[in-house]
mmCIF file of C-alpha atoms and ligand atoms in Angstrom:
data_model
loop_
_atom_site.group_PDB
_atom_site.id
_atom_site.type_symbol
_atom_site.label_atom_id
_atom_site.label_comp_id
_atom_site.label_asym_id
_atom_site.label_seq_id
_atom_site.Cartn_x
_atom_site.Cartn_y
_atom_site.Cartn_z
ATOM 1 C CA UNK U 1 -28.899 9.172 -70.178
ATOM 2 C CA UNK U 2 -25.744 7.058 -71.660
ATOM 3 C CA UNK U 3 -22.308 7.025 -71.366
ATOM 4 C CA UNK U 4 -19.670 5.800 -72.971
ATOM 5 C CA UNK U 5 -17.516 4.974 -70.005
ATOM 6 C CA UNK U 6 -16.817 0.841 -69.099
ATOM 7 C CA UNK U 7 -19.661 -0.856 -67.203
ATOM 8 C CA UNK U 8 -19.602 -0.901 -63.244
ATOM 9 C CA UNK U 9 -18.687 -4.853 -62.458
ATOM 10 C CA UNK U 10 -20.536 -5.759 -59.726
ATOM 11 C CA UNK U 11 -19.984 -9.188 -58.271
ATOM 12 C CA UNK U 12 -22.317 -11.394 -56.835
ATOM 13 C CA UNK U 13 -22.695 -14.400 -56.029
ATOM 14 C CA UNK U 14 -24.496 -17.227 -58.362
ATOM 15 C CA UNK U 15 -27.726 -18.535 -56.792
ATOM 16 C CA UNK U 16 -30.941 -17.389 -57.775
ATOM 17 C CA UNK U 17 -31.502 -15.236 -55.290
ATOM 18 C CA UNK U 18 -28.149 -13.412 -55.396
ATOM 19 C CA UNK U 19 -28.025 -12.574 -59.223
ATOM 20 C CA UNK U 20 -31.632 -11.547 -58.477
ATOM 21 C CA UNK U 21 -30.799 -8.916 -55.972
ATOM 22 C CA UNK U 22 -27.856 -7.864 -57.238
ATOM 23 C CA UNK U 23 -29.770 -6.889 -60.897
ATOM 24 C CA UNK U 24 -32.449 -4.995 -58.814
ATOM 25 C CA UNK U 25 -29.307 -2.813 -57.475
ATOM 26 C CA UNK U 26 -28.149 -2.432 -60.196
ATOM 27 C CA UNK U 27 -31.176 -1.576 -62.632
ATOM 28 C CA UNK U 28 -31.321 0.681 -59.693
ATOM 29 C CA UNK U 29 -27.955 2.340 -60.102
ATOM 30 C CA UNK U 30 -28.918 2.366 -63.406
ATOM 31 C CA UNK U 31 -31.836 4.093 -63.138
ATOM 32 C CA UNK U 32 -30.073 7.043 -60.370
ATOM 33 C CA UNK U 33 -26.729 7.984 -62.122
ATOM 34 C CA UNK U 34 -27.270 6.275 -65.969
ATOM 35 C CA UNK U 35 -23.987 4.017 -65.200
ATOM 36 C CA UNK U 36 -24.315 0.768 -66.964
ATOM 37 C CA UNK U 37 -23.643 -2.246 -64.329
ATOM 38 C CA UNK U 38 -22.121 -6.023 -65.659
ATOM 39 C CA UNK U 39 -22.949 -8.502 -63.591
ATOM 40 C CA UNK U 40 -19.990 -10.617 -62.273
ATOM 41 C CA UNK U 41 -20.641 -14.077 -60.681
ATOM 42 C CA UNK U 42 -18.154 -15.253 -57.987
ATOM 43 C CA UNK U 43 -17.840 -18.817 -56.290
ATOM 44 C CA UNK U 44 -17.889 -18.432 -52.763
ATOM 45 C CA UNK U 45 -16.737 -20.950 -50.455
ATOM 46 C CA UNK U 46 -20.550 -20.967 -48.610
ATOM 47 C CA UNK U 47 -21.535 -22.126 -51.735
ATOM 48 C CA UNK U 48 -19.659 -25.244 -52.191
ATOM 49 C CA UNK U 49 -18.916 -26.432 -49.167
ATOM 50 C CA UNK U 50 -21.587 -29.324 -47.873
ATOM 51 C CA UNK U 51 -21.202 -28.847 -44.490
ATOM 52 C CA UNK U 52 -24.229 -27.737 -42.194
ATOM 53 C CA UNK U 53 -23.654 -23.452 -41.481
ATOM 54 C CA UNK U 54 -23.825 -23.831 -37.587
ATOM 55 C CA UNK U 55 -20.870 -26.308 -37.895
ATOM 56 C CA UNK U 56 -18.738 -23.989 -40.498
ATOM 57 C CA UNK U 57 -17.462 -22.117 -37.209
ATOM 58 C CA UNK U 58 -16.343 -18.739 -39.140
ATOM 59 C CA UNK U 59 -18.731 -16.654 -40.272
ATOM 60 C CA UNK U 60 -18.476 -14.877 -43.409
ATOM 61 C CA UNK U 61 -18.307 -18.180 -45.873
ATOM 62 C CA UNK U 62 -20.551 -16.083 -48.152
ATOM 63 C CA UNK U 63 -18.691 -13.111 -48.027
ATOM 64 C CA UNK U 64 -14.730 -13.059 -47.950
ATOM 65 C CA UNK U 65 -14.764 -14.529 -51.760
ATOM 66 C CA UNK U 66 -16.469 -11.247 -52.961
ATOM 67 C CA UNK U 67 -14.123 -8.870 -50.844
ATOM 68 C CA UNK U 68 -11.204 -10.539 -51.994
ATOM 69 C CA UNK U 69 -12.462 -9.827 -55.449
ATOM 70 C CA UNK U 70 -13.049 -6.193 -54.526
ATOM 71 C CA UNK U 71 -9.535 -5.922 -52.893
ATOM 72 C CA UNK U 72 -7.924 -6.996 -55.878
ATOM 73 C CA UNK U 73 -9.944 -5.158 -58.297
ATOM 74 C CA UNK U 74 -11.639 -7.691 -60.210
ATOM 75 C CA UNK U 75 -14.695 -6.009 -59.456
ATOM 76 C CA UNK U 76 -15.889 -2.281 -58.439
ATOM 77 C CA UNK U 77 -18.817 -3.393 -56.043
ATOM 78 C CA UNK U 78 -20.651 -6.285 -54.327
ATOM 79 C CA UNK U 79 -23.969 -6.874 -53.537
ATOM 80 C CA UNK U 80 -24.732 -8.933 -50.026
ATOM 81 C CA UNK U 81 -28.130 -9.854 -48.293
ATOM 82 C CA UNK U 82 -26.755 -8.062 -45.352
ATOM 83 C CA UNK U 83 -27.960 -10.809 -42.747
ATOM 84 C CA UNK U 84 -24.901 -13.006 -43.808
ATOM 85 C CA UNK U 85 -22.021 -10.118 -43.606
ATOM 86 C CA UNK U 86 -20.237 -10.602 -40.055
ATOM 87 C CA UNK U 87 -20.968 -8.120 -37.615
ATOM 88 C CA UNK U 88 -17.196 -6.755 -37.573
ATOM 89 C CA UNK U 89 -15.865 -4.295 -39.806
ATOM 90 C CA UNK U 90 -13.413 -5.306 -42.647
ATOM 91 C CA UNK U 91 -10.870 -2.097 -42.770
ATOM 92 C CA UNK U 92 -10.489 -2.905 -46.285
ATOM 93 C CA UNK U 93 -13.962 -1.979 -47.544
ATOM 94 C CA UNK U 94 -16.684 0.280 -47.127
ATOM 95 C CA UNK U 95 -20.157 -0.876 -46.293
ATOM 96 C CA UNK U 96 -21.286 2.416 -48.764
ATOM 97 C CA UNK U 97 -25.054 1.742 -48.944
ATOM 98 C CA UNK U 98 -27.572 0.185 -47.225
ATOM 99 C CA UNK U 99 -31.113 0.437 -49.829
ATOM 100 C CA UNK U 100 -34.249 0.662 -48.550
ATOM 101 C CA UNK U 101 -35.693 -3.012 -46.846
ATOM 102 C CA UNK U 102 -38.959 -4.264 -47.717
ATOM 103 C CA UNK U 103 -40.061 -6.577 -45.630
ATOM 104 C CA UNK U 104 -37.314 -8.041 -42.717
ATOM 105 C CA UNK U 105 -40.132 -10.773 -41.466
ATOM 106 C CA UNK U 106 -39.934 -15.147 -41.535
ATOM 107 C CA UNK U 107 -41.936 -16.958 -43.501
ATOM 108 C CA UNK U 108 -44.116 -20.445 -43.790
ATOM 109 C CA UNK U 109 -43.983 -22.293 -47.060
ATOM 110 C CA UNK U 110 -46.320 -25.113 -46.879
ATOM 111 C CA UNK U 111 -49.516 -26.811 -46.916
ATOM 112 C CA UNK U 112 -51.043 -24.532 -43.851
ATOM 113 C CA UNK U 113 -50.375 -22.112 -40.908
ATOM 114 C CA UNK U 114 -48.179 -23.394 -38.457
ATOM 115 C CA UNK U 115 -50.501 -24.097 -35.602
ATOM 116 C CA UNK U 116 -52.423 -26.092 -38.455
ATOM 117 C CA UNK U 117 -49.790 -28.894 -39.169
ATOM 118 C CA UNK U 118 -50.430 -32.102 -38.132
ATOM 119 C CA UNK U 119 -48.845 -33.266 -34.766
ATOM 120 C CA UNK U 120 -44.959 -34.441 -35.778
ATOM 121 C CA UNK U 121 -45.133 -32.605 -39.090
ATOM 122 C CA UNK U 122 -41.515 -32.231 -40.450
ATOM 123 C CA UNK U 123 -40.442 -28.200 -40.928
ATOM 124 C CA UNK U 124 -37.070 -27.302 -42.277
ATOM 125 C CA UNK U 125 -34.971 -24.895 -41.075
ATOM 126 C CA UNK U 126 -31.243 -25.111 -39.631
ATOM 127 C CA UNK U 127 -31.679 -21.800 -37.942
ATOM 128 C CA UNK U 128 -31.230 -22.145 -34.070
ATOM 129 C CA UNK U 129 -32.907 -18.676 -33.806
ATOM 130 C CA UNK U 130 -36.080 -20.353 -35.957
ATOM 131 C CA UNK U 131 -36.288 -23.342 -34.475
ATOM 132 C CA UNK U 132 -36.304 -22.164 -30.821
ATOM 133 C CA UNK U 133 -38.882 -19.450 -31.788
ATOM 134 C CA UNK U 134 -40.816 -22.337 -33.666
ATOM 135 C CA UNK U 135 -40.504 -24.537 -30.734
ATOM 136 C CA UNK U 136 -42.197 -22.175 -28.035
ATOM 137 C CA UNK U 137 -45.360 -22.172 -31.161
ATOM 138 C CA UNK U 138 -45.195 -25.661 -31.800
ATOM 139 C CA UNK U 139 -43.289 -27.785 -29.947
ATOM 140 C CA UNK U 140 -44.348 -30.923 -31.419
ATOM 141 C CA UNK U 141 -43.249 -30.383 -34.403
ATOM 142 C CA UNK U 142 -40.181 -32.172 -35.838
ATOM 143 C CA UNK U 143 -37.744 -29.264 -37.041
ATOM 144 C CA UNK U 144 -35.300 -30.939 -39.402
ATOM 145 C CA UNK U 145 -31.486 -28.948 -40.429
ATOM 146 C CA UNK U 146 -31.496 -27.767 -44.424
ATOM 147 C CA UNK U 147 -29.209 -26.577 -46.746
ATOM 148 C CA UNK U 148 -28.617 -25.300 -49.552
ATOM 149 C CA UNK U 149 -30.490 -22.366 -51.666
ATOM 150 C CA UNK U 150 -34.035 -21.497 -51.351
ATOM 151 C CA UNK U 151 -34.786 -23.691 -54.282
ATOM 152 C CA UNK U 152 -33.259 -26.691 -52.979
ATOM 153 C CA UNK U 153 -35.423 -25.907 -50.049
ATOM 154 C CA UNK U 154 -38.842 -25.328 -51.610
ATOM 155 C CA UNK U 155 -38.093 -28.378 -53.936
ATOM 156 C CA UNK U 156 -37.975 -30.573 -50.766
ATOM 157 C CA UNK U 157 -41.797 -29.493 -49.982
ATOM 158 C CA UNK U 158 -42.708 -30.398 -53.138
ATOM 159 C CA UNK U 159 -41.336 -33.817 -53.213
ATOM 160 C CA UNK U 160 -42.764 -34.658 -49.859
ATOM 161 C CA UNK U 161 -39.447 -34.882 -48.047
ATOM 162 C CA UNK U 162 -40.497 -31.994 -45.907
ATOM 163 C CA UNK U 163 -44.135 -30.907 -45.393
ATOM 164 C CA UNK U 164 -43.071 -26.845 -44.787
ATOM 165 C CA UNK U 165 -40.336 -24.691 -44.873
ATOM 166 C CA UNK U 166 -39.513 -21.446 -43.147
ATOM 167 C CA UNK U 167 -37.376 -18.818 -45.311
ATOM 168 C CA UNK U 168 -37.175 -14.972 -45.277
ATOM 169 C CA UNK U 169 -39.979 -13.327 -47.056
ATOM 170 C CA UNK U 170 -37.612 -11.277 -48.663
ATOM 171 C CA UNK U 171 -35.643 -13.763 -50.245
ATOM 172 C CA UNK U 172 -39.063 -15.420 -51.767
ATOM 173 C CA UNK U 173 -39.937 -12.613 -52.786
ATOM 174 C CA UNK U 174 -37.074 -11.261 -54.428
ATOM 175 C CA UNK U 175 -36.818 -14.857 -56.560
ATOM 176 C CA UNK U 176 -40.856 -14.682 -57.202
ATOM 177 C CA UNK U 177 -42.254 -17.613 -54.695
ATOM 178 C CA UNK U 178 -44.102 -15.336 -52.641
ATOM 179 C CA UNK U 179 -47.102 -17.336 -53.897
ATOM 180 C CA UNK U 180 -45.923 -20.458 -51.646
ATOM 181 C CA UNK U 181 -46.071 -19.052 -48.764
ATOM 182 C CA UNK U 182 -48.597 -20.037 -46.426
ATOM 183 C CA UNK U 183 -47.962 -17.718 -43.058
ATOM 184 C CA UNK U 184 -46.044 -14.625 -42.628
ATOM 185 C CA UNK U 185 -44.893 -14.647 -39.129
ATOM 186 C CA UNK U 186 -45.428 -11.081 -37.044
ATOM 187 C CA UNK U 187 -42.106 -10.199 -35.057
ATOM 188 C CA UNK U 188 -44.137 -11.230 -31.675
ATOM 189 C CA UNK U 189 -44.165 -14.426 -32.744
ATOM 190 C CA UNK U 190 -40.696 -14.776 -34.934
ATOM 191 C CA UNK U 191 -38.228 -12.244 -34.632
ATOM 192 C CA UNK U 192 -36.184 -11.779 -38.059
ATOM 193 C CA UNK U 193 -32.379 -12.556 -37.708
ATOM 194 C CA UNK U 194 -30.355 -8.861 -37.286
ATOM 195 C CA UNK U 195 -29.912 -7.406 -41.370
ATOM 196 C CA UNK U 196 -32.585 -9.780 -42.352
ATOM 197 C CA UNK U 197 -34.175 -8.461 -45.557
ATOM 198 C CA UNK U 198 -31.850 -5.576 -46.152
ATOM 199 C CA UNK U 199 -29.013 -5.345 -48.961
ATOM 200 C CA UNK U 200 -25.338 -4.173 -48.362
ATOM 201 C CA UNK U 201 -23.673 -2.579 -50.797
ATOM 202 C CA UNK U 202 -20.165 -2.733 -50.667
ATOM 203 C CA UNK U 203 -16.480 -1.632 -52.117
ATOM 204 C CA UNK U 204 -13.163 -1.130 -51.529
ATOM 205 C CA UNK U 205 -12.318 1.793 -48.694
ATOM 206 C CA UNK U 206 -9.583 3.283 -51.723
ATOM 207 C CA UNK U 207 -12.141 4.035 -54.084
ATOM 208 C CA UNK U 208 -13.484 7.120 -53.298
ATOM 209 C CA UNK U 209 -15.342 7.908 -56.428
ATOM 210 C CA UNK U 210 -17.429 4.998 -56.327
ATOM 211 C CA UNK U 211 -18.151 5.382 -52.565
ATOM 212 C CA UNK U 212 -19.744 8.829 -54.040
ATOM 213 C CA UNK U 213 -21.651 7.565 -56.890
ATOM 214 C CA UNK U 214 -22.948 4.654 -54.888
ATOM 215 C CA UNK U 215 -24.118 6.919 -51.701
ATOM 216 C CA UNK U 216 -27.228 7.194 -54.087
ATOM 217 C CA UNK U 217 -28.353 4.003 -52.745
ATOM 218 C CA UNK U 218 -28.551 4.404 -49.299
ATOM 219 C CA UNK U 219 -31.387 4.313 -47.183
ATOM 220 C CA UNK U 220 -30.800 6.358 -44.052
ATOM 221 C CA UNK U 221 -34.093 4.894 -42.086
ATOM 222 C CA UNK U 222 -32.971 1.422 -43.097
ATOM 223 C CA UNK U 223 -29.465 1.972 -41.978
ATOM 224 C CA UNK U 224 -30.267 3.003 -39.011
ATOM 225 C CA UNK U 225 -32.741 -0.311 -37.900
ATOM 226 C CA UNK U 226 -29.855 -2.234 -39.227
ATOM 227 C CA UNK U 227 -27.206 -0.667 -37.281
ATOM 228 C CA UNK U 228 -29.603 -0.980 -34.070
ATOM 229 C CA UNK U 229 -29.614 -4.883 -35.027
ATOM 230 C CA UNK U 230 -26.324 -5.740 -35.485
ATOM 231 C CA UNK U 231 -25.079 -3.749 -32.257
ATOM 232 C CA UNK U 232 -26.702 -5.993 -30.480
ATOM 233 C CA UNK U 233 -25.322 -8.862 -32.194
ATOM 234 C CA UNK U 234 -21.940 -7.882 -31.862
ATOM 235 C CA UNK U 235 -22.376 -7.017 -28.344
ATOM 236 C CA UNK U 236 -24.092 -10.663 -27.478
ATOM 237 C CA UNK U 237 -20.358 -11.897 -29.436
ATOM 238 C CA UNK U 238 -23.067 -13.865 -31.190
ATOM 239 C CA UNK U 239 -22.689 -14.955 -34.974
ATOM 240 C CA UNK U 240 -25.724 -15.697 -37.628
ATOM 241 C CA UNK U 241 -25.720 -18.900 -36.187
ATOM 242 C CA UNK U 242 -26.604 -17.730 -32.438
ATOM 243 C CA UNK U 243 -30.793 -17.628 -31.592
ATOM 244 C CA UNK U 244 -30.633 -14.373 -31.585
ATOM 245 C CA UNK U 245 -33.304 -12.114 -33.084
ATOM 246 C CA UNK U 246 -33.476 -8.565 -33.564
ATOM 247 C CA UNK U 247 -35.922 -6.154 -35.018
ATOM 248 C CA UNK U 248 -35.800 -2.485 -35.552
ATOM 249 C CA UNK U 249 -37.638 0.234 -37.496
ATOM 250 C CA UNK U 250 -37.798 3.603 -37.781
ATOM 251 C CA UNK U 251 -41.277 6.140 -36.949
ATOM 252 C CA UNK U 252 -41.371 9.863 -37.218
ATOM 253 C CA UNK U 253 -37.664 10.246 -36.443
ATOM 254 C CA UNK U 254 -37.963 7.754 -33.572
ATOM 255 C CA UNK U 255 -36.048 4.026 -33.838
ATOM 256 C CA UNK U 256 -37.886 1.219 -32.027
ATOM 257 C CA UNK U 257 -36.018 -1.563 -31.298
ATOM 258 C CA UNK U 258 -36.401 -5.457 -30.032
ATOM 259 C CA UNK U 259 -34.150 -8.054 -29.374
ATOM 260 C CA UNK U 260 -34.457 -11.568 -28.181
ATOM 261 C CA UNK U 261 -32.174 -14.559 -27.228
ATOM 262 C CA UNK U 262 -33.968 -17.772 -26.897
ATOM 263 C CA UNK U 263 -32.935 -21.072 -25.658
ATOM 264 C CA UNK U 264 -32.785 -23.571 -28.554
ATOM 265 C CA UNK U 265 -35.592 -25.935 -26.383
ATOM 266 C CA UNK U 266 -37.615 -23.141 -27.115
ATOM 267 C CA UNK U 267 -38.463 -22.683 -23.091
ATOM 268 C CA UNK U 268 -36.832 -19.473 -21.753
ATOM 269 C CA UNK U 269 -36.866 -16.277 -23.948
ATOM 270 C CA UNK U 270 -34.562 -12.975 -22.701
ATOM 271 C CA UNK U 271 -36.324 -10.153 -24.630
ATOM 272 C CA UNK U 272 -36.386 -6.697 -24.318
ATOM 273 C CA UNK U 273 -37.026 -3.474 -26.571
ATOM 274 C CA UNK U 274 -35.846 0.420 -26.171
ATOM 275 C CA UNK U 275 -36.596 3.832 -28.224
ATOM 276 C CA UNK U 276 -33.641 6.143 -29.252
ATOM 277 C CA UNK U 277 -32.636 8.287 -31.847
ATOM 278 C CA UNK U 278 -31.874 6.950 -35.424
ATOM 279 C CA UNK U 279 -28.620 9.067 -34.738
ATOM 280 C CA UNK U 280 -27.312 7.020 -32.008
ATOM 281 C CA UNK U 281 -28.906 3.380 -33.333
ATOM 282 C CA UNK U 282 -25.191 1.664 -32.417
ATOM 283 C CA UNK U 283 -25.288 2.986 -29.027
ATOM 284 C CA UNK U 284 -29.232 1.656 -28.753
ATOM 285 C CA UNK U 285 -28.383 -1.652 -29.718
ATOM 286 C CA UNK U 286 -25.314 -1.966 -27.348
ATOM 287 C CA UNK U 287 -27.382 -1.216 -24.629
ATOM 288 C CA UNK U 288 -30.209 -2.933 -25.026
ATOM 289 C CA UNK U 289 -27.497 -6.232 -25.370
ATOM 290 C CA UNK U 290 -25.865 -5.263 -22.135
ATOM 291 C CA UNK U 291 -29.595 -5.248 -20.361
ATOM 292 C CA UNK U 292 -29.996 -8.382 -21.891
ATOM 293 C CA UNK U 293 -26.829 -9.954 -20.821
ATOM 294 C CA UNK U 294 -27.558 -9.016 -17.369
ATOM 295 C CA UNK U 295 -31.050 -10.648 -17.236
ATOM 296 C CA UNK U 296 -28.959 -14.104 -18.310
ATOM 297 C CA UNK U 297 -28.963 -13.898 -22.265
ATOM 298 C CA UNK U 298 -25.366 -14.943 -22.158
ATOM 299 C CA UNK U 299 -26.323 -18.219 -20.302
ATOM 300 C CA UNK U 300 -29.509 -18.988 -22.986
ATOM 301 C CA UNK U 301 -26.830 -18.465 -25.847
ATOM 302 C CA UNK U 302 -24.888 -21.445 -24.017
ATOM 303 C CA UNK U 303 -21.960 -18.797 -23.425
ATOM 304 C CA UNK U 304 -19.754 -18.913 -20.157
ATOM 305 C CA UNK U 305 -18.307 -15.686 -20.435
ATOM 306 C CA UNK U 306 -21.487 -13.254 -19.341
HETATM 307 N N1 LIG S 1 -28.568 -17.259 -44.740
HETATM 308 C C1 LIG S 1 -28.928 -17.268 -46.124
HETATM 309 C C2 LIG S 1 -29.771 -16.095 -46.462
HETATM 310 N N2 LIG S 1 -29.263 -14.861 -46.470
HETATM 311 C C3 LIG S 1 -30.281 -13.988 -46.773
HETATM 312 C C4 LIG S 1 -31.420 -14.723 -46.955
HETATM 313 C C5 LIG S 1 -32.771 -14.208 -47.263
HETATM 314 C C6 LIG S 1 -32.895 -12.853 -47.832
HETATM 315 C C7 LIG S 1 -32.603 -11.724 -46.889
HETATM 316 O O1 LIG S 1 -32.612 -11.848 -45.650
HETATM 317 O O2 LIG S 1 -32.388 -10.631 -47.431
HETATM 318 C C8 LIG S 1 -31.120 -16.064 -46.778
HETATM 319 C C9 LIG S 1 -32.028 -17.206 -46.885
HETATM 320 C C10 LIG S 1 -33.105 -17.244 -45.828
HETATM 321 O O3 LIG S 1 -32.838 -16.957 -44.655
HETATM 322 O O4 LIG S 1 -34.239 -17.579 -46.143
#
């Protein structure tokens, strides 16, 4: 099927791994409805700054550039790794589909499995919610802040400035360095960061025929786990930068869920899991939070509030 209409322009950002993903949506698109997608690239302001992400403050540094774009009609849709879109709604745009996640789970990139790394062995990762899940593994390790795109990350393995990495299997696999990786890590042992894995597909709340033809996408079982995740996020007031994990999947109609808040030393872990109906995955996910804020997960996320 062809048409002659103008290509959908769907912005992305310009690393690797975001032009990657966005051309797998939209070969996908493609693929559904025959619509012929033009990739866009847009400078966000996560991109350039230097400054480490748990010190930018805001979340949302990889995001606001693309919705601007969308707002003013530069472009008809965006492609985000949903993990890094804040857990409150922008009233401008519509979060229209969520596509089916392949794997939401942490990965090793180095020489060996983590329990097999020499005493002191330097792993990179700025994420409080790795490193405190790493730390209860191995806390002898040295865990060491990164930035920058998975590239930049891998390349410091390879020059010996780290000797592992830990990155989202997702995003290694989407950009084809899959073959790197040297541990997988179950959710018992690492829980994947709320969204991780999953795509959002996004536009502006006006255009209604786009919000149609785009529906195609969606992945009702995925939204669901995702919407489980990020109520609990945004009922722990916690950003991407918080140790917070959450997991969630859906089984013959049922949505398991499990959530954990662990104290950057690694030491204390608040974790707790509940069953519900995909149908009401926001109210699981608030719920499970509030148990966990009353066992003290407020207190492990250094809050004063709960
Ligand atoms: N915060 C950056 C980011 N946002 C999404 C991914 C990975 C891909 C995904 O979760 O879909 C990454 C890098 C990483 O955590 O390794």
């Amino acid at each position: 099927m062809t048409s002659d209409v103008a290509p959908l322009r769907l912005g992305t950002r310009r690393s690797l791994l975001a032009t990657t993903q966005s051309k797998m949506v939209a070969d996908r698109l493609t693929e559904l409805t025959g619509r012929a997608v033009e990739l866009v690239g847009v400078t966000t302001f996560g991109d350039v700054t230097r400054a480490h992400l748990a010190q930018l403050g805001g979340t949302g540094v990889f995001v606001s550039a693309l919705r601007d774009k969308l707002i003013e009609g530069e472009i008809d849709f965006a492609v985000h790794s949903l993990k890094d879109l804040p857990t409150k709604p922008d009233p401008r745009t519509t979060l229209v589909a969520i596509p089916p996640r392949h794997d939401p789970r942490d990965a090793l990139v180095g020489p060996a499995k983590l329990a097999d790394l020499p005493e002191g062995a330097k792993v990179g990762t700025g994420s409080p919610r790795r490193v405190a899940q790493l730390r209860a593994l191995r806390p002898d390790l040295e865990y060491v802040p990164v930035r920058g795109n998975a590239d930049t990350r891998l390349g410091k393995v390879h020059a010996g400035e780290l000797d592992a990495v830990v990155l989202a299997y997702a995003g290694l696999w989407r950009i084809g360095k899959d073959a790197e990786i040297s541990q997988v890590f179950e959710a018992e042992e690492v829980l994947p960061a709320p969204g991780q894995g999953a795509l959002a597909v996004e536009c502006s709340a006006d255009r209604e025929d786009l919000i149609e033809l785009l529906g195609v996408l969606d992945d009702p079982p995925t939204r669901a786990a995702v919407t489980a995740e990020r109520a609990v996020l945004a009922t722990l007031q916690a950003g991407c930068a918080a140790p917070v994990g959450a997991f969630a999947v859906v089984h013959e109609q049922e949505l398991n869920l499990t959530a954990a808040v662990v104290s950057v030393d690694g030491t204390r872990t608040v974790r707790k899991s509940a069953t519900g109906h995909p149908a009401a995955a926001m109210e699981l996910g608030r719920a499970l939070a509030a148990a966990m804020i009353d066992e003290g997960a407020g207190t492990l996320m250094g809050e004063q509030t709960h």
